[in-house]
mmCIF file of C-alpha atoms in Angstrom:
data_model
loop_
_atom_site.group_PDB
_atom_site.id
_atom_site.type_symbol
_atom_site.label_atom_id
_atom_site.label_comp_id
_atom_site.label_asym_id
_atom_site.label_seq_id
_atom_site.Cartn_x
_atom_site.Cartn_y
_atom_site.Cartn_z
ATOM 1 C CA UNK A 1 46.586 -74.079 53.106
ATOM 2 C CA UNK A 2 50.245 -75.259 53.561
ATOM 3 C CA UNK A 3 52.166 -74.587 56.385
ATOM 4 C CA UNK A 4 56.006 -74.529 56.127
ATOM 5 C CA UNK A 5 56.335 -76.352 59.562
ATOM 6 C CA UNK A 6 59.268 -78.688 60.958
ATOM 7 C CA UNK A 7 60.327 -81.593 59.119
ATOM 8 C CA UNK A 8 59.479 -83.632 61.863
ATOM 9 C CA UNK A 9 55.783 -82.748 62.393
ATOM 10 C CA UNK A 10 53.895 -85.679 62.516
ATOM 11 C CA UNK A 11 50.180 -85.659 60.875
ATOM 12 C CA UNK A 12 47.165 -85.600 63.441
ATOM 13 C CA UNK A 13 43.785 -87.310 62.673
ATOM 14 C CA UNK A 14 41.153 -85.101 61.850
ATOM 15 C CA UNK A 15 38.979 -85.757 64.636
ATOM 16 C CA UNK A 16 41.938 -85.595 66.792
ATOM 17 C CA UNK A 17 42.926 -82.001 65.255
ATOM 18 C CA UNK A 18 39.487 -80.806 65.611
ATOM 19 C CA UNK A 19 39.939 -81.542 69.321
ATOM 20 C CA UNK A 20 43.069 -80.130 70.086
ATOM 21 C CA UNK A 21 42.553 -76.697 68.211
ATOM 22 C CA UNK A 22 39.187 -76.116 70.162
ATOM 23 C CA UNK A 23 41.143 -77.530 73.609
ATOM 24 C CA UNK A 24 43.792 -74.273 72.309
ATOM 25 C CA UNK A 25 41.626 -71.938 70.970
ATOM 26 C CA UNK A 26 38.826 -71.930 73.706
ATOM 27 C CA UNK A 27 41.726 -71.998 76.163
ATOM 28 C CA UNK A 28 41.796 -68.429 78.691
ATOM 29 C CA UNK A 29 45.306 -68.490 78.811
ATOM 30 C CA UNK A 30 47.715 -65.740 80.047
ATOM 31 C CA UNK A 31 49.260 -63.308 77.246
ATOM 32 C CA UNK A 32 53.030 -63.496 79.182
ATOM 33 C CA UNK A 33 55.091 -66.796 79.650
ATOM 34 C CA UNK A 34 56.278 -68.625 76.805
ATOM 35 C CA UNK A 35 56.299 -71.753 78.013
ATOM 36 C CA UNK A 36 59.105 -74.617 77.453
ATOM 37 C CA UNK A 37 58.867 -75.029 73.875
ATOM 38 C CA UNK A 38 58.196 -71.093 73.121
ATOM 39 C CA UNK A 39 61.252 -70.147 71.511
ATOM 40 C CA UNK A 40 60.764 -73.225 68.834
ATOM 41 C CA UNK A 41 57.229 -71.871 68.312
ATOM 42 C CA UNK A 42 58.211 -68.688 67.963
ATOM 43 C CA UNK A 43 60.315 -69.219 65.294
ATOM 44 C CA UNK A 44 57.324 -71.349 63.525
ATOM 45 C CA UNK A 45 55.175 -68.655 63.802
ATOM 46 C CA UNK A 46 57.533 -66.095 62.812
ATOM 47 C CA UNK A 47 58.016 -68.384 59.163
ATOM 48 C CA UNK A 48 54.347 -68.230 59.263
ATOM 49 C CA UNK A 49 53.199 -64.657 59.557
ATOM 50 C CA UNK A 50 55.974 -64.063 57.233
ATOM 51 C CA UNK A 51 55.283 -66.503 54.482
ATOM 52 C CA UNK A 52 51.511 -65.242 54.291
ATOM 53 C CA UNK A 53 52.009 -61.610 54.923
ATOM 54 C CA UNK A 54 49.725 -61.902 58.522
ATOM 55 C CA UNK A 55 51.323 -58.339 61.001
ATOM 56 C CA UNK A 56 51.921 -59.540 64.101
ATOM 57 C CA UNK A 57 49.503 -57.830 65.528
ATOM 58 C CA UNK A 58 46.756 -59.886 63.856
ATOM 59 C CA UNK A 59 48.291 -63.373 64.790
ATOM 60 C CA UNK A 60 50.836 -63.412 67.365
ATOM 61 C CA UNK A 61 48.407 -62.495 70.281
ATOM 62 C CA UNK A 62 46.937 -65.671 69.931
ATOM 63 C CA UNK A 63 50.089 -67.366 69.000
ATOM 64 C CA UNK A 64 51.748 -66.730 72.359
ATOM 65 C CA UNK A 65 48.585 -67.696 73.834
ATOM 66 C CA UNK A 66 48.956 -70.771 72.031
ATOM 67 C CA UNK A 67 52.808 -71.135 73.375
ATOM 68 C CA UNK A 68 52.145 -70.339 76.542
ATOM 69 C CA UNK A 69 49.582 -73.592 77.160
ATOM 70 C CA UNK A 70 52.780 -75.551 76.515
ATOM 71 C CA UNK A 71 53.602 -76.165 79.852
ATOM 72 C CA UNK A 72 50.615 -77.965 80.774
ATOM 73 C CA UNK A 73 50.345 -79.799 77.056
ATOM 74 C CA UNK A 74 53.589 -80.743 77.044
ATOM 75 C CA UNK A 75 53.079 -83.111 80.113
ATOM 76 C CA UNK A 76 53.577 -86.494 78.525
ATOM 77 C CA UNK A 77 54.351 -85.835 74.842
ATOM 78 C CA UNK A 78 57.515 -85.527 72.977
ATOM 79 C CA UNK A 79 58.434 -82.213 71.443
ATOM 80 C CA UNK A 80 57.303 -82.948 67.820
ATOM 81 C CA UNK A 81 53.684 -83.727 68.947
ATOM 82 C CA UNK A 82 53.610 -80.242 70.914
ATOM 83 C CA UNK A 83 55.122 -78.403 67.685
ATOM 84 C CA UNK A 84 51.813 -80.337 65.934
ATOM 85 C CA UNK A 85 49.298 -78.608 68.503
ATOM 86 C CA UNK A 86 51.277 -75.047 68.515
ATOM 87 C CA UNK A 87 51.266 -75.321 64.717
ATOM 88 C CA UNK A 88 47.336 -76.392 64.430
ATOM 89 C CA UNK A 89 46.377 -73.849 66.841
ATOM 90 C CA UNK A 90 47.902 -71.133 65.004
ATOM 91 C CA UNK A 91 46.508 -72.645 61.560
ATOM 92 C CA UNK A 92 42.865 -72.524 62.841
ATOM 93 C CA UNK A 93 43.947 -69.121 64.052
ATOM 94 C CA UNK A 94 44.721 -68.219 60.016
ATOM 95 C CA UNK A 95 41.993 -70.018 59.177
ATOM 96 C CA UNK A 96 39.914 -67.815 61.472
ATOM 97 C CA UNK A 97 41.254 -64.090 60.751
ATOM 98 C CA UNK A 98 40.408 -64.673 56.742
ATOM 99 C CA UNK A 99 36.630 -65.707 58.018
ATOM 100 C CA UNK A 100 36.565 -62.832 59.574
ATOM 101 C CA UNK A 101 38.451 -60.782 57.104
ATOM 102 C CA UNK A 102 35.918 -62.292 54.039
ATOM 103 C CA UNK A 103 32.898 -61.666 56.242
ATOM 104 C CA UNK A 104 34.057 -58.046 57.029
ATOM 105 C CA UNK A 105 34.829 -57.612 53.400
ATOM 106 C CA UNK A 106 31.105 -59.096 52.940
ATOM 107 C CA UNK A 107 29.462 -56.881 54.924
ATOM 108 C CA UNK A 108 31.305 -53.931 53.772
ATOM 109 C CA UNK A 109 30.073 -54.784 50.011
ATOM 110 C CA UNK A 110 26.440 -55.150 51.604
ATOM 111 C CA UNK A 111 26.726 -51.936 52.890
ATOM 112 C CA UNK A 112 28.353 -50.237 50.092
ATOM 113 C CA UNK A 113 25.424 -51.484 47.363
ATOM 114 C CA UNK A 114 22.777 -50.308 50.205
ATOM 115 C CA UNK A 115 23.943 -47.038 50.206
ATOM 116 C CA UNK A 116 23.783 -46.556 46.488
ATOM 117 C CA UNK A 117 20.561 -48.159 46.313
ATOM 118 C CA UNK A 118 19.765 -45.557 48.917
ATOM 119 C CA UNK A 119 21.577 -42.514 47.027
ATOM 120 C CA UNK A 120 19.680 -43.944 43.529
ATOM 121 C CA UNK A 121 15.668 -43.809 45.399
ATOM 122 C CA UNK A 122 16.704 -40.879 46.985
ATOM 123 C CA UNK A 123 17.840 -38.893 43.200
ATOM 124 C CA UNK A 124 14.197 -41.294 41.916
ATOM 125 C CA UNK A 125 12.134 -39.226 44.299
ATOM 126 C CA UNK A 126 13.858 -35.687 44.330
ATOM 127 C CA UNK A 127 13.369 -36.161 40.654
ATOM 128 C CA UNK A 128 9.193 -37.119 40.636
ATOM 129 C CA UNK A 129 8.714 -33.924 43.620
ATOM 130 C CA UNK A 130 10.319 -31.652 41.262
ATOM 131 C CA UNK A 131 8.083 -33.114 38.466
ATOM 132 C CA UNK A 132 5.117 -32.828 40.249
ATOM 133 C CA UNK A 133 5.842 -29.655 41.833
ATOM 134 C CA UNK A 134 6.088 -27.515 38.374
ATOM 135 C CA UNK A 135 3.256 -29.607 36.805
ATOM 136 C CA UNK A 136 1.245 -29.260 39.379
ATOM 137 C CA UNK A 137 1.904 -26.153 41.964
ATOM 138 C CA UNK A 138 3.929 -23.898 39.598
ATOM 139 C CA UNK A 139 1.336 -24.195 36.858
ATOM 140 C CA UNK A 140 -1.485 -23.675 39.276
ATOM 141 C CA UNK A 141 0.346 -20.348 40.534
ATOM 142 C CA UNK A 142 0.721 -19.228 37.241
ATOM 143 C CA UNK A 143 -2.946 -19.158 36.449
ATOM 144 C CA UNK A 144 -3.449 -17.449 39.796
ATOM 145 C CA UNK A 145 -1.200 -14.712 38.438
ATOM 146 C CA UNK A 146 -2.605 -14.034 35.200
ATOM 147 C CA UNK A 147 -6.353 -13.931 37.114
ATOM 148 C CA UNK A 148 -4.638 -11.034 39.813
ATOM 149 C CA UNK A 149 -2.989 -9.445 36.777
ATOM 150 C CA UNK A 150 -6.049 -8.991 35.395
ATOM 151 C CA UNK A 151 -7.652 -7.914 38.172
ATOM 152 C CA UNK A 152 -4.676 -5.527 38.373
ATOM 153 C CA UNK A 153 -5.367 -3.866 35.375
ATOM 154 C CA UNK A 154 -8.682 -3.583 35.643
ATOM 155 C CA UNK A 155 -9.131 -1.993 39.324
ATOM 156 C CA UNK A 156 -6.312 0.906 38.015
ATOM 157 C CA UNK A 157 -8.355 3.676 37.260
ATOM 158 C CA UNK A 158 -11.593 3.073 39.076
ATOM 159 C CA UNK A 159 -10.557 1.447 42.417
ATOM 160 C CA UNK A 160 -7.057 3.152 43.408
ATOM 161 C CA UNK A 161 -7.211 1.211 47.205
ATOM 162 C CA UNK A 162 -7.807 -2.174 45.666
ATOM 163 C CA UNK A 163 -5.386 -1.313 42.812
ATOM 164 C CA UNK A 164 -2.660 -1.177 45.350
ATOM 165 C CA UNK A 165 -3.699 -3.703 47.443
ATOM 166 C CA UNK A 166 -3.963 -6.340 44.384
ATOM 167 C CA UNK A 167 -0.277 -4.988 43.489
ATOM 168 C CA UNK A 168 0.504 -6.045 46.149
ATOM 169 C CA UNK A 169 -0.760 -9.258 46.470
ATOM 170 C CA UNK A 170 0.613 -9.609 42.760
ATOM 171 C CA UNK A 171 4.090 -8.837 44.622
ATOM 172 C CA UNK A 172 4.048 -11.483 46.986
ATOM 173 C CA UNK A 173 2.694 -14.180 44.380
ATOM 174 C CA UNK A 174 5.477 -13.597 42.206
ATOM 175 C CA UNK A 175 7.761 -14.202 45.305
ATOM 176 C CA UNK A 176 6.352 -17.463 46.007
ATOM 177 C CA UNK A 177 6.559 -18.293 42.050
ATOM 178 C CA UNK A 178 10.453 -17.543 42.309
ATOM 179 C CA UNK A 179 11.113 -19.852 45.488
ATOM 180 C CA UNK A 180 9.031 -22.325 43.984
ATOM 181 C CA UNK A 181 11.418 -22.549 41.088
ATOM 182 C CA UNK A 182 14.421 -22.062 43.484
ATOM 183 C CA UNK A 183 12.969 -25.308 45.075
ATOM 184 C CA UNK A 184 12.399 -27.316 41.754
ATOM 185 C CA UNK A 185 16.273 -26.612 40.776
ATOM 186 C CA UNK A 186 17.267 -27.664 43.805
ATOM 187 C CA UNK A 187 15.713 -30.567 43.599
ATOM 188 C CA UNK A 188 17.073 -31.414 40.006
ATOM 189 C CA UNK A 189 18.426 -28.657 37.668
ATOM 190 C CA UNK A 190 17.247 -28.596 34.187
ATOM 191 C CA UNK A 191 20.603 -27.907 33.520
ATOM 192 C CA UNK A 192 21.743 -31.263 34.282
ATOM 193 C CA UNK A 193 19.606 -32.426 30.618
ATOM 194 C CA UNK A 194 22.123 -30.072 29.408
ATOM 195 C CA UNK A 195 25.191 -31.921 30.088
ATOM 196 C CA UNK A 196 27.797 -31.514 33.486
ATOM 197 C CA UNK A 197 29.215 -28.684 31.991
ATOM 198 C CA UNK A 198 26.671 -26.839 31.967
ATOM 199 C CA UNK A 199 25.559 -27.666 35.724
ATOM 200 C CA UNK A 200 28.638 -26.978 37.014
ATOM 201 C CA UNK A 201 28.613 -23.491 35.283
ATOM 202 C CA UNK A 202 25.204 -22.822 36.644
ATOM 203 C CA UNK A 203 25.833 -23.929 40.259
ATOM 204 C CA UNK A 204 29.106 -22.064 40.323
ATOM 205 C CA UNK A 205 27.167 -18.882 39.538
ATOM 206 C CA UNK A 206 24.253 -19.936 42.414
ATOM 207 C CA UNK A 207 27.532 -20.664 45.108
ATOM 208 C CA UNK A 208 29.208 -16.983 44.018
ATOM 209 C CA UNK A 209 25.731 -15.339 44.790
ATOM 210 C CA UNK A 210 24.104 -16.714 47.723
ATOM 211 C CA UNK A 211 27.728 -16.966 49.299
ATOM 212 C CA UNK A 212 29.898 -14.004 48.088
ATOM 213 C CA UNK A 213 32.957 -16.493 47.412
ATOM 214 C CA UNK A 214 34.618 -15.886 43.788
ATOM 215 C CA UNK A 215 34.298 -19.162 41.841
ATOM 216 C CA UNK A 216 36.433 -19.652 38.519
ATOM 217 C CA UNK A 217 35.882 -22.436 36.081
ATOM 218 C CA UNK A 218 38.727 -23.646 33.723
ATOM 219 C CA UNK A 219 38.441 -26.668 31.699
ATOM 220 C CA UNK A 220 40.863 -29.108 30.140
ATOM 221 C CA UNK A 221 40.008 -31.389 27.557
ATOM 222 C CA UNK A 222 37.074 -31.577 25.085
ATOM 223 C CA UNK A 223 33.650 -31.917 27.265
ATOM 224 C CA UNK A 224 31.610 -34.631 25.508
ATOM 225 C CA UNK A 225 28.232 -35.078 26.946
ATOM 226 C CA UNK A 226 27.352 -38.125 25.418
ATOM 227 C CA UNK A 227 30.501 -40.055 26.797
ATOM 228 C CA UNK A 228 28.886 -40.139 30.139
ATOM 229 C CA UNK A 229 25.779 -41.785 32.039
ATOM 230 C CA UNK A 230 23.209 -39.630 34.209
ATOM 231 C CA UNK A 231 24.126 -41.907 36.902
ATOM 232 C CA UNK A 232 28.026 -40.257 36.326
ATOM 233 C CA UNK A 233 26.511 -36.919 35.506
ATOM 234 C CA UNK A 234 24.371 -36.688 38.648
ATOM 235 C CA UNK A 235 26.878 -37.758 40.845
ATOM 236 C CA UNK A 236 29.796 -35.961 40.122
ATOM 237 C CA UNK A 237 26.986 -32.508 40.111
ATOM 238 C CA UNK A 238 26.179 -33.629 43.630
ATOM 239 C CA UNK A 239 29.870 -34.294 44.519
ATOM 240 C CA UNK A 240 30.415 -30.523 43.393
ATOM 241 C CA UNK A 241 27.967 -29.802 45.496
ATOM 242 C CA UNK A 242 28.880 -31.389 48.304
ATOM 243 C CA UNK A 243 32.429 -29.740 48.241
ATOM 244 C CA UNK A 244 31.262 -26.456 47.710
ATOM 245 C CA UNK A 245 29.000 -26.738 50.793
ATOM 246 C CA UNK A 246 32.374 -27.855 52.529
ATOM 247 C CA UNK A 247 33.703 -24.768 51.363
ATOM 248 C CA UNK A 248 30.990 -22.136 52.472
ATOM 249 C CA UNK A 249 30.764 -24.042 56.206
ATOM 250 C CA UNK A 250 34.381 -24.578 57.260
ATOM 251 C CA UNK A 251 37.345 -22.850 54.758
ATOM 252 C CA UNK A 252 37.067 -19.475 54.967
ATOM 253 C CA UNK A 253 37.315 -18.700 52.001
ATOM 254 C CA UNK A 254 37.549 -16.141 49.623
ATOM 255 C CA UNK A 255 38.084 -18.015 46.237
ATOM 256 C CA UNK A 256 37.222 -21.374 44.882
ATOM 257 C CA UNK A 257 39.055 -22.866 41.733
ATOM 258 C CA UNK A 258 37.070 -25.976 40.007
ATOM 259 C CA UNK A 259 39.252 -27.746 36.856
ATOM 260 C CA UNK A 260 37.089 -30.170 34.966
ATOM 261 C CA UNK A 261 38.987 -32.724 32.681
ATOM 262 C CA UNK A 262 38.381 -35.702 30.135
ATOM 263 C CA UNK A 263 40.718 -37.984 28.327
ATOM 264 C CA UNK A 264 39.954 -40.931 27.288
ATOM 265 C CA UNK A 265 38.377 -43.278 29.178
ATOM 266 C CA UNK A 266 38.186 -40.986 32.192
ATOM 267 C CA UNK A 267 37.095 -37.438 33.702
ATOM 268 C CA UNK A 268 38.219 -35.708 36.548
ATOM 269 C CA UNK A 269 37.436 -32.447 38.726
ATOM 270 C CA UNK A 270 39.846 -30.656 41.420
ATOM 271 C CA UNK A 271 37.670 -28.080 43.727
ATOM 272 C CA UNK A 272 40.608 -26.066 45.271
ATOM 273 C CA UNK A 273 39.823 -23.287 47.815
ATOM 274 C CA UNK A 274 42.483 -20.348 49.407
ATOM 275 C CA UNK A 275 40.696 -20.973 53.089
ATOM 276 C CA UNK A 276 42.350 -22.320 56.202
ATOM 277 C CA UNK A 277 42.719 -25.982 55.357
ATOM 278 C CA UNK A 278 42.827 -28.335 57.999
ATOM 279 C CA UNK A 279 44.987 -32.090 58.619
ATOM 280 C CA UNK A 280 43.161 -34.595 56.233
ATOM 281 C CA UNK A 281 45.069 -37.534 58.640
ATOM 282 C CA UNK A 282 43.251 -35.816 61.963
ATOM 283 C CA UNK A 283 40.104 -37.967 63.199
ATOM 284 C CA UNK A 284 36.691 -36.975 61.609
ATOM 285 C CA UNK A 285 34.479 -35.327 64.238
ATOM 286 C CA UNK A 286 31.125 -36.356 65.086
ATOM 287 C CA UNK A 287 28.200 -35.559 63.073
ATOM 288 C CA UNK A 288 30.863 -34.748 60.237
ATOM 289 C CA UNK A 289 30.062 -36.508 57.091
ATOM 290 C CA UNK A 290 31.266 -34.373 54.123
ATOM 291 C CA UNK A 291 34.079 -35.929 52.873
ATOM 292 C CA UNK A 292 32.873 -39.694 54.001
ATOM 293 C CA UNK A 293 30.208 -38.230 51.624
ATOM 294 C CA UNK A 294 32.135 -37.377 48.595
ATOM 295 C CA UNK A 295 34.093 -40.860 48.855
ATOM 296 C CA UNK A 296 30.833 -42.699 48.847
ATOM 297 C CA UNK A 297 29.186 -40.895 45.894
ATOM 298 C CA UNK A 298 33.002 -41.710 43.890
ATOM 299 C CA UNK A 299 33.396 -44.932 44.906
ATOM 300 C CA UNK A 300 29.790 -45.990 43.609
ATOM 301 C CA UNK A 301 31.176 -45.020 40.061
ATOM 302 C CA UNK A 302 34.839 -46.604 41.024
ATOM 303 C CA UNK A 303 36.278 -43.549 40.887
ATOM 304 C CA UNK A 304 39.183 -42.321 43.255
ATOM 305 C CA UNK A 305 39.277 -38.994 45.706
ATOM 306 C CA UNK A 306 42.277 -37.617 46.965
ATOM 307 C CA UNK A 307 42.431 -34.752 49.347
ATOM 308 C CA UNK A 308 45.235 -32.374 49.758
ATOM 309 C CA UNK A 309 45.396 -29.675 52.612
ATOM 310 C CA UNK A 310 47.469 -28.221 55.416
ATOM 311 C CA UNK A 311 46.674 -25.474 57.739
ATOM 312 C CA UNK A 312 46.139 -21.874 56.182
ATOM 313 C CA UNK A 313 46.963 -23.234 52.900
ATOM 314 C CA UNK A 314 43.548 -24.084 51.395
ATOM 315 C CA UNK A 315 42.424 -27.566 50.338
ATOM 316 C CA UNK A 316 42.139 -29.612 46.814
ATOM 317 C CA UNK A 317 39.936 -32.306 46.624
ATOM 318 C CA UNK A 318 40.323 -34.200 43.274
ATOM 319 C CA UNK A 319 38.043 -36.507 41.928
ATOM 320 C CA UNK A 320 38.586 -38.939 38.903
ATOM 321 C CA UNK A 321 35.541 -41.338 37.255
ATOM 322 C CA UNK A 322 35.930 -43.774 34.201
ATOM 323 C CA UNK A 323 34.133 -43.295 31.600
ATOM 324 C CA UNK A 324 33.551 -44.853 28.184
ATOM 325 C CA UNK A 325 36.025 -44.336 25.455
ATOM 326 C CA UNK A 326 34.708 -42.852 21.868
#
């Protein structure tokens, strides 16, 4: 990488280099005190952080570190050969923040792909419990009902005690065959083989009766199921649901709004609510994951979420996926 130092820097050998930038880096030196030559470095370091767009707050706390060993690395060389050391010092500096800043960017990438992986196995096995669940327990219950229907009948006129007592029996059994089915659309909603659409319909009606809170549905655009992956599909259901969750726990709210859109080459959703808001810029609280949520499931499709709120104004969050033209 260049460096737009002094015209009268003089090169160092590498060995030499190598020797001096660990003798400055590994330095403890005091954070006050420019030293002799400060000013000159200063100015150096100033071209510096300006020519490659570094804040001073990323360099310059080592950079004045760097100036303030002058005094003692001065002793016996001329002013050019210091401005060499100040201005490999800071280099290695450079050199080091975009290690770090690849290796954070690294790591981040790691992480991201780990928690789709996660989010994918996770959708793999909600998916195979459902599926096991009706093929298994909901058709076993069913058989048991027709058997105590039977029995049902049959008991009417010449057992009147058991009659009632098989009824019901018969009662509860069809209870447990209507949270069984609760539990296999909760775990993946035929409606989602349906298209998005037609999930977000259907969970809209679920949210307005098991919370109370009036949900309206407009849409913009011409749906087209086919334009979209069950990857997208599934995500942006679960997105829904993950705002509307946000919605019943925190807004206070009375009425939710939810806009889906597609153009070409993209769709988008806005969930907008008429609760009490809150400061999207405040710190997230502990154990609060919602919204770190949402931007995970988006950003997995490299979509963009964008939240607007205030206090006793409601909240918008908008959400916008590409998709494949037609």
């Amino acid at each position: 990488m260049p460096i737009d130092a002094p015209h009268h820097c003089v090169p160092v050998p590498h060995d030499r280099r190598s020797n001096m930038q660990n003798q400055m880096i590994d330095a403890d030196l005091p954070s006050d005190g420019l030293g002799r030559d400060g000013a000159r470095a200063l100015r150096l370091i100033e071209r510096i952080e300006s020519r490659y767009g570094l804040a001073p707050s990323r360099c310059c706390g080592a950079a004045h570190s760097v100036v303030a060993s002058n005094d003692s690395l001065a002793a016996g060389h001329s002013p050019p050969k210091v401005e060499v050391l100040v201005n490999d010092a800071l280099l290695a500096k450079i050199f080091q923040c975009e290690r770090a800043e690849e290796d954070l960017r690294n790591s981040k990438k790691k992480l991201h792909d780990l928690l789709a992986h996660h989010r994918l196995i996770k959708e793999e096995e909600r998916k195979r419990i459902s599926r096991e669940i009706h093929d298994t327990l909901g058709q076993n219950l069913l058989a048991l009902r027709l058997d105590i229907s039977t029995l049902h009948v049959r008991s009417s006129s010449r057992h009147p005690r058991l009659h009632k007592w098989v009824g019901s029996a018969l009662d509860n059994l069809d209870g447990t065959i209507k949270s069984v089915r609760a539990l296999i659309a909760d775990l993946r909603p035929f409606q989602l083989d349906l298209g998005l659409e037609a999930a977000v319909e259907w969970e809209l009606i679920k949210f307005t009766r098991t919370s109370g809170i009036a949900c309206n549905l407009a849409k913009e655009g011409k749906m087209e199921a086919d334009t979209m992956t069950d990857e997208q599909t599934l995500t942006l259901y679960r997105t829904l649901q993950e705002c509307l969750s946000n919605v019943s726990r925190h807004s206070q709210a009375t009425k939710v709004d939810v806009v889906i859109g597609m153009a070409p080459g993209e769709f988008w959703m806005s969930v907008s609510d008429n609760g009490i808001g809150f400061d999207p810029g405040a710190p997230r609280k502990a154990g609060s994951f919602g919204m770190l949520g949402i931007g995970e499931r988006v950003s997995a499709l490299d979509g963009e979420v964008s939240v607007s709120s205030a206090h006793s104004q409601g909240t918008t969050v908008t959400i916008s996926v590409p998709i494949a033209s037609r």
